[in-house]
Coordinates of C-alpha atoms and ligand atoms in Angstrom, one line a residue:
M202 CA 129.0 66.8 105.5
S203 CA 129.5 67.3 109.2
E204 CA 128.2 64.6 111.5
G205 CA 127.8 67.1 114.3
T206 CA 124.5 67.6 116.1
R207 CA 125.0 71.0 117.6
V208 CA 123.6 74.2 116.1
L209 CA 124.7 77.7 117.2
V210 CA 121.7 80.1 116.9
L211 CA 122.6 83.8 116.5
N212 CA 120.2 86.7 116.8
A213 CA 122.2 89.8 115.9
G214 CA 120.7 93.3 116.7
S215 CA 122.2 96.6 115.9
S216 CA 124.2 96.7 119.2
S217 CA 123.6 93.2 120.6
V218 CA 124.0 89.5 119.8
K219 CA 121.9 86.8 121.5
Y220 CA 123.1 83.3 121.2
Q221 CA 122.2 79.7 122.1
L222 CA 124.1 76.5 121.5
I223 CA 121.6 73.7 121.1
D224 CA 122.2 69.9 120.8
M225 CA 119.7 68.6 118.3
L226 CA 119.9 65.1 119.6
D227 CA 117.5 66.1 122.4
G228 CA 117.0 69.9 121.9
S229 CA 119.0 70.6 125.1
R230 CA 120.7 74.0 125.6
Q231 CA 124.5 73.6 125.8
A232 CA 125.0 77.3 126.5
S233 CA 123.3 80.6 126.0
G234 CA 124.1 84.3 126.4
L235 CA 124.0 87.8 125.3
V236 CA 126.4 90.5 124.3
E237 CA 125.1 94.1 124.8
R238 CA 126.2 97.6 123.9
I239 CA 128.5 96.6 121.0
G240 CA 130.3 99.6 119.7
E241 CA 130.0 101.5 123.0
P242 CA 132.7 102.1 125.5
A243 CA 131.2 99.8 128.2
G244 CA 129.9 96.5 126.7
R245 CA 128.7 93.5 128.6
L246 CA 128.7 89.8 128.0
V247 CA 126.5 87.5 130.0
H248 CA 127.1 83.8 129.4
T249 CA 125.3 80.9 130.9
P250 CA 127.1 77.6 130.6
P251 CA 125.6 74.1 130.8
G252 CA 124.3 73.5 134.3
G253 CA 123.8 77.2 135.3
Q254 CA 126.2 79.7 137.0
R255 CA 126.1 82.6 134.7
R256 CA 129.3 84.6 134.0
E257 CA 129.3 88.3 133.3
S258 CA 132.2 90.1 131.7
L259 CA 132.3 93.9 131.3
Q260 CA 134.5 95.1 128.5
A261 CA 134.3 97.1 125.3
F262 CA 133.3 95.2 122.1
P263 CA 134.3 97.5 119.2
D264 CA 132.2 95.6 116.7
H265 CA 130.1 92.4 116.2
G266 CA 133.3 90.5 115.1
A267 CA 134.9 91.3 118.5
A268 CA 131.6 90.3 120.2
L269 CA 131.5 86.9 118.5
K270 CA 135.1 86.2 119.2
A271 CA 134.4 86.8 122.9
V272 CA 131.4 84.5 122.7
A273 CA 133.7 81.8 121.0
G274 CA 136.1 82.3 123.9
E275 CA 133.4 81.7 126.5
L276 CA 132.1 78.6 124.8
A277 CA 135.7 77.3 124.5
A278 CA 136.2 77.8 128.2
D279 CA 133.3 75.3 128.7
G280 CA 134.7 72.8 126.2
L281 CA 132.3 73.9 123.6
D282 CA 134.8 75.0 121.0
L283 CA 133.3 76.5 117.8
D284 CA 136.0 74.7 115.8
S285 CA 134.6 71.4 117.0
P286 CA 133.2 68.9 114.5
E287 CA 130.2 68.7 116.8
L288 CA 129.0 72.0 115.4
A289 CA 126.7 71.2 112.4
A290 CA 125.6 74.7 111.4
I291 CA 125.0 78.2 112.5
G292 CA 121.4 79.4 112.3
H293 CA 120.7 83.1 112.0
R294 CA 117.5 84.9 112.7
V295 CA 116.9 87.3 109.8
V296 CA 114.0 89.7 110.2
H297 CA 113.0 90.4 106.6
G298 CA 113.1 87.9 103.8
G299 CA 110.7 89.8 101.5
L300 CA 108.8 87.5 99.1
R301 CA 111.8 85.6 98.0
F302 CA 112.6 83.7 101.1
T303 CA 109.8 81.4 102.0
E304 CA 112.0 78.7 103.7
P305 CA 115.2 78.5 105.7
T306 CA 118.0 79.2 103.3
L307 CA 121.7 78.2 103.1
V308 CA 123.6 81.5 103.0
T309 CA 125.6 82.1 99.8
D310 CA 127.0 85.4 98.5
E311 CA 124.0 85.7 96.3
V312 CA 121.6 85.1 99.3
L313 CA 123.5 87.7 101.3
A314 CA 123.2 90.2 98.4
E315 CA 119.4 89.6 98.3
I316 CA 119.1 90.1 102.1
R317 CA 121.0 93.3 101.6
R318 CA 118.6 94.3 98.8
L319 CA 115.8 94.2 101.4
I320 CA 117.4 96.8 103.7
P321 CA 115.0 99.6 102.4
V322 CA 112.0 97.6 103.8
A323 CA 113.8 96.6 107.1
P324 CA 116.3 99.4 107.8
L325 CA 116.4 98.7 111.5
H326 CA 117.0 95.0 111.4
N327 CA 118.4 93.5 108.3
P328 CA 121.8 95.4 108.4
A329 CA 122.5 93.9 111.9
N330 CA 121.4 90.4 110.7
I331 CA 123.8 90.7 107.7
T332 CA 126.6 91.7 110.0
G333 CA 125.9 88.7 112.2
I334 CA 126.1 86.4 109.2
E335 CA 129.3 88.0 107.9
V336 CA 131.2 87.7 111.2
A337 CA 130.0 84.1 111.7
R338 CA 131.1 83.2 108.2
A339 CA 134.5 84.8 108.9
L340 CA 134.9 82.7 112.0
R341 CA 133.8 79.4 110.4
P342 CA 134.0 79.8 106.6
D343 CA 133.6 76.0 106.2
L344 CA 130.4 75.7 108.1
P345 CA 126.9 75.9 106.7
Q346 CA 125.2 79.2 107.7
V347 CA 121.4 79.1 107.5
A348 CA 119.2 82.1 107.5
V349 CA 115.8 81.7 109.1
F350 CA 113.4 84.5 108.3
D351 CA 110.8 86.1 110.5
T352 CA 108.6 86.8 107.5
A353 CA 108.8 83.3 106.0
F354 CA 105.8 81.7 107.7
H355 CA 103.6 84.6 106.4
T356 CA 104.6 84.4 102.8
G357 CA 101.8 82.0 102.1
M358 CA 99.2 84.5 103.2
P359 CA 96.4 85.0 100.6
E360 CA 96.9 88.0 98.4
H361 CA 93.7 89.7 99.8
A362 CA 95.3 89.6 103.3
A363 CA 98.8 90.8 102.1
R364 CA 97.6 93.7 100.0
Y365 CA 97.0 97.2 101.3
A366 CA 94.2 98.9 99.4
I367 CA 96.5 101.5 97.8
D368 CA 97.5 102.2 94.2
R369 CA 98.9 98.9 93.0
Q370 CA 101.6 100.4 90.8
V371 CA 102.9 102.5 93.6
A372 CA 102.7 99.6 96.1
D373 CA 104.5 97.2 93.7
E374 CA 107.2 99.7 92.8
H375 CA 108.1 100.2 96.4
R376 CA 107.4 96.7 97.6
V377 CA 104.7 98.0 99.9
R378 CA 102.6 95.0 101.2
R379 CA 101.9 93.2 104.4
Y380 CA 104.8 90.9 105.2
G381 CA 104.2 90.1 108.9
F382 CA 106.9 89.2 111.5
H383 CA 107.5 86.9 114.5
G384 CA 106.8 84.1 111.9
T385 CA 109.2 81.6 113.5
S386 CA 107.3 82.0 116.8
H387 CA 103.8 81.8 115.2
Q388 CA 104.9 78.6 113.3
Y389 CA 106.4 77.0 116.4
V390 CA 103.5 77.9 118.7
S391 CA 100.7 76.9 116.3
R392 CA 102.3 73.5 115.9
A393 CA 102.9 73.1 119.6
T394 CA 99.2 74.0 120.2
A395 CA 98.1 71.3 117.7
R396 CA 100.3 68.9 119.7
L397 CA 98.7 70.0 123.0
L398 CA 95.3 69.2 121.4
G399 CA 96.6 65.8 120.3
K400 CA 95.9 66.7 116.7
D401 CA 97.8 67.1 113.4
P402 CA 98.6 70.8 112.6
A403 CA 96.7 70.3 109.3
E404 CA 93.5 69.7 111.2
V405 CA 93.4 72.7 113.5
N406 CA 92.7 76.4 113.2
V407 CA 94.6 78.5 115.8
I408 CA 94.8 82.2 116.7
V409 CA 98.3 82.8 118.1
L410 CA 98.8 85.9 120.2
H411 CA 102.6 86.6 120.5
L412 CA 102.8 89.2 123.3
G413 CA 106.3 90.2 124.1
N414 CA 107.9 93.7 123.9
G415 CA 106.8 93.6 120.3
G416 CA 103.4 91.9 119.8
S417 CA 101.6 90.3 116.9
A418 CA 98.5 88.1 116.3
S419 CA 98.2 85.5 113.6
A420 CA 95.4 83.3 112.2
V421 CA 96.7 79.9 111.3
A422 CA 94.4 77.6 109.3
G423 CA 95.6 74.0 109.0
G424 CA 99.2 74.9 109.7
R425 CA 99.2 77.8 107.2
C426 CA 99.2 81.4 108.2
V427 CA 96.2 83.2 106.6
E428 CA 96.4 86.6 108.4
T429 CA 98.8 88.4 110.7
S430 CA 98.7 91.8 112.4
M431 CA 102.1 93.2 111.5
G432 CA 102.5 94.7 108.0
L433 CA 105.2 96.3 105.9
T434 CA 107.1 96.9 109.2
P435 CA 106.6 95.6 112.7
L436 CA 104.6 98.7 113.6
E437 CA 101.1 97.6 112.5
G438 CA 98.6 95.8 114.7
L439 CA 98.5 95.3 118.4
V440 CA 99.5 97.8 121.1
M441 CA 103.1 97.0 122.0
G442 CA 105.7 98.0 124.7
T443 CA 106.8 101.1 122.8
R444 CA 105.0 100.8 119.4
S445 CA 101.5 102.2 118.8
G446 CA 100.3 99.4 116.6
D447 CA 97.4 100.4 114.3
V448 CA 96.9 104.2 113.9
D449 CA 95.1 106.1 111.1
A450 CA 97.8 106.9 108.6
G451 CA 96.3 110.4 108.7
V452 CA 97.9 110.8 112.1
V453 CA 101.3 110.9 110.4
F454 CA 100.2 113.7 108.0
H455 CA 98.6 115.6 110.9
L456 CA 101.7 115.4 113.1
H457 CA 103.8 116.6 110.2
R458 CA 101.6 119.4 108.8
V459 CA 100.0 120.7 111.9
G460 CA 102.3 119.4 114.6
G461 CA 105.5 120.3 112.7
L462 CA 107.2 117.0 113.5
S463 CA 109.7 115.7 110.9
V464 CA 109.2 112.2 109.4
D465 CA 112.1 110.9 111.5
E466 CA 110.5 112.4 114.6
I467 CA 107.2 110.7 113.9
D468 CA 109.0 107.4 113.2
D469 CA 110.7 107.7 116.5
L470 CA 107.4 108.6 118.3
L471 CA 105.4 105.7 116.9
N472 CA 108.1 103.1 117.2
R473 CA 109.9 104.0 120.4
R474 CA 107.7 106.4 122.5
S475 CA 104.2 105.1 122.0
G476 CA 102.3 101.9 123.0
L477 CA 102.2 101.2 126.7
L478 CA 105.2 103.5 127.3
G479 CA 103.5 106.4 125.6
L480 CA 100.2 105.8 127.4
C481 CA 101.6 105.5 130.9
G482 CA 105.4 105.9 131.0
D483 CA 106.1 102.2 131.5
N484 CA 106.5 99.5 128.9
D485 CA 106.9 96.6 131.2
M486 CA 103.6 94.8 131.8
R487 CA 104.6 93.8 135.3
E488 CA 105.0 97.4 136.2
I489 CA 101.6 98.3 134.6
L490 CA 99.8 95.5 136.5
R491 CA 101.4 96.6 139.7
R492 CA 100.5 100.2 139.2
S493 CA 97.0 99.4 138.1
E494 CA 96.4 97.4 141.3
E495 CA 97.5 100.4 143.3
G496 CA 94.8 102.4 141.5
D497 CA 97.0 104.3 139.1
A498 CA 94.6 105.7 136.4
D499 CA 97.3 106.0 133.6
A500 CA 98.4 102.4 134.0
R501 CA 94.8 101.2 134.1
L502 CA 94.1 103.1 130.8
A503 CA 97.2 101.6 129.2
F504 CA 96.1 98.1 130.2
E505 CA 92.6 98.7 128.9
V506 CA 93.8 100.1 125.5
Y507 CA 96.2 97.1 125.2
V508 CA 93.5 94.6 126.0
H509 CA 90.8 96.3 123.9
R510 CA 93.0 96.0 120.8
L511 CA 93.7 92.4 121.6
R512 CA 90.0 91.6 121.8
K513 CA 89.4 93.3 118.5
Y514 CA 92.0 91.0 116.8
I515 CA 90.6 87.9 118.5
G516 CA 87.1 88.8 117.1
A517 CA 88.5 89.7 113.7
Y518 CA 90.6 86.5 113.4
Y519 CA 87.6 84.4 114.5
A520 CA 85.7 85.8 111.5
V521 CA 88.7 85.2 109.2
L522 CA 89.1 81.6 110.3
G523 CA 85.3 80.8 110.5
R524 CA 86.1 78.0 113.0
V525 CA 88.6 78.4 115.8
D526 CA 89.9 75.3 117.6
A527 CA 92.4 77.1 119.9
I528 CA 93.7 80.5 121.0
A529 CA 97.3 80.3 122.2
F530 CA 98.9 83.0 124.3
T531 CA 102.7 83.2 124.1
A532 CA 105.9 85.3 124.7
G533 CA 106.7 87.4 127.9
V534 CA 103.3 88.9 128.5
G535 CA 101.2 86.0 127.0
E536 CA 103.0 83.4 129.0
N537 CA 103.1 85.3 132.3
A538 CA 100.4 87.9 132.6
A539 CA 97.2 86.1 133.7
P540 CA 95.2 89.3 134.0
V541 CA 95.8 90.1 130.3
R542 CA 94.6 86.6 129.3
A543 CA 91.5 86.9 131.5
A544 CA 90.6 90.4 130.3
A545 CA 91.2 89.6 126.6
T546 CA 88.8 86.7 126.7
A547 CA 86.2 87.9 129.2
G548 CA 82.6 87.9 128.1
L549 CA 83.2 85.8 125.0
E550 CA 81.3 82.7 126.2
A551 CA 78.9 83.0 123.3
L552 CA 81.8 82.5 120.9
G553 CA 82.8 79.4 122.9
I554 CA 85.8 81.3 124.5
A555 CA 86.5 81.4 128.3
V556 CA 89.3 81.1 130.7
D557 CA 89.1 79.2 134.0
P558 CA 90.4 81.5 136.7
A559 CA 92.1 78.7 138.7
L560 CA 93.9 77.2 135.6
N561 CA 94.8 80.7 134.4
S562 CA 96.6 81.6 137.7
I563 CA 98.8 78.5 137.6
R564 CA 102.5 79.4 136.9
S565 CA 104.3 77.0 134.7
D566 CA 106.8 77.0 131.8
R567 CA 104.9 74.2 130.1
A568 CA 102.2 74.3 127.4
R569 CA 98.9 74.1 129.2
V570 CA 95.1 74.5 128.7
I571 CA 93.5 77.3 130.7
S572 CA 89.9 77.1 129.3
P573 CA 87.3 75.4 131.5
E574 CA 86.5 71.8 130.8
F575 CA 82.8 72.6 130.5
L576 CA 81.4 75.8 129.1
R577 CA 77.9 77.0 128.2
T578 CA 78.5 78.3 124.8
G579 CA 75.1 79.0 123.5
G580 CA 75.7 76.6 120.5
A581 CA 79.2 77.8 119.5
P582 CA 81.9 75.2 119.4
R583 CA 84.2 75.3 122.4
V584 CA 87.5 76.9 121.8
T585 CA 90.5 75.7 123.7
V586 CA 92.4 78.6 125.3
A587 CA 96.1 77.7 126.0
V588 CA 99.3 79.1 127.2
V589 CA 102.1 77.8 124.9
P590 CA 105.6 79.0 125.6
T591 CA 107.4 80.0 122.4
D592 CA 111.0 78.9 121.6
E593 CA 112.2 80.7 118.5
E594 CA 115.8 79.6 119.1
L595 CA 114.9 76.0 119.1
E596 CA 112.8 76.4 116.0
I597 CA 115.6 78.2 114.2
A598 CA 118.0 75.4 115.2
R599 CA 115.6 72.7 114.1
Q600 CA 115.1 74.4 110.7
A601 CA 118.8 74.9 110.2
F602 CA 119.6 71.4 111.2
A603 CA 116.9 69.9 109.0
L604 CA 118.3 71.9 106.1
V605 CA 121.9 70.8 106.5
R606 CA 121.0 67.2 107.3
T607 CA 118.4 66.5 104.6
G608 CA 118.7 69.5 102.3
A609 CA 115.0 70.2 103.1
Ligands
ADP704 P1 110.9 90.3 123.5 O1 109.8 90.8 122.6 O2 111.9 91.4 123.8 O3 111.4 89.0 123.2 P2 109.6 89.0 125.8 O4 108.8 88.0 125.0 O5 110.7 88.5 126.6 O6 110.1 90.2 124.9 O7 108.5 89.8 126.7 C1 109.0 90.8 127.4 C2 107.8 91.4 128.2 O8 107.1 90.4 128.9 C3 108.3 92.4 129.3 O9 108.3 93.7 128.8 C4 107.2 92.3 130.3 O10 106.3 93.3 130.1 C5 106.5 90.9 130.0 N1 106.6 90.1 131.2 C6 107.6 89.2 131.6 N2 107.3 88.6 132.7 C7 106.1 89.0 133.1 C8 105.3 88.7 134.2 N3 105.6 87.9 135.2 N4 104.1 89.3 134.3 C9 103.7 90.2 133.3 N5 104.4 90.5 132.3 C10 105.6 89.9 132.1

């Protein structure tokens, strides 16, 4: 077994690869970067070595193999050779692990075949994740490759939360159920929130609001996920950058039968042209906040629809958990957009929920409490509202490292 302490984390998309090299001795980033537009004539690699000074190279990367070789070249130029015995494992983000993968898993041919078998339920993501694993294996066949699944944290959800109320035979035949995504982030943030409260994760109930380009909420009871807002695919739940989140399934039939749209067109509409983008033409919350301040009615409505959905989920998950110790905002919007945090929690004092305007407006990249120290709750227990930066790469690296070091 390697005595190395570094883990390379790879997040392979259909035309991109994000990577980070992390030293597990102290969790420090040795390097990070991104290859974009793989398979297109003009690709781009942005690499940030230890200590800053990012380097950009513009060239074509015909496939993921070429992209990873270029990444290896950049790392070698910084003395971070991928052949080095310092490297203990490569950790891969894999979006869909179905019901089989409940833990980080050492990649074997059989595991790869099983991830491939899940492509019908994750057609947009799993093929790229598989390619990432294959090219990394080709580069370092001797090294443990560990798959860390976005769905894993949610596999323990109770059956009544995971089931859609549709014909069971049909559902089972086609593996239609609520899987949930962003699990690595929900797991990391719920634990970090417990730490912020100075408690053991087993003692606390947390609502995690992961608000990035994609967005999802989860209810975590004593360290275990009991409900999450994404379902069979990452389309269900909150309003997102370009995804609608919850819609009546009848909308699909209506658009097909009455609107004449094909299934592929509706898929594209709900996944790529809806959400904030569909409502106001922008999917970046910064832009929406700016336009709203200038009095733009479309941007204001997009903000209100987004926040209204969020409040519904906070209320629903409060009822699911019964007792809520903390609400944690995370990811790009959750960590940075103070107006979203304020609006999502406004008027909920009777539930013990409030945000202190001064604390909410502080900018920081650290986990922090933003609820007031004293709150008139009308008898409800006080809920700590917090901003807790997520770090999916560190969590993937930790899980991969733990697996190769201890086999657990
Ligand atoms: P991804 O889901 O792609 O990982 P992120 O978690 O990085 O996304 O979140 C990206 C989103 O975060 C952006 O689309 C933007 O709307 C939002 N965001 C980033 N910074 C800010 C900010 N300062 N204020 C408001 N929103 C922000």
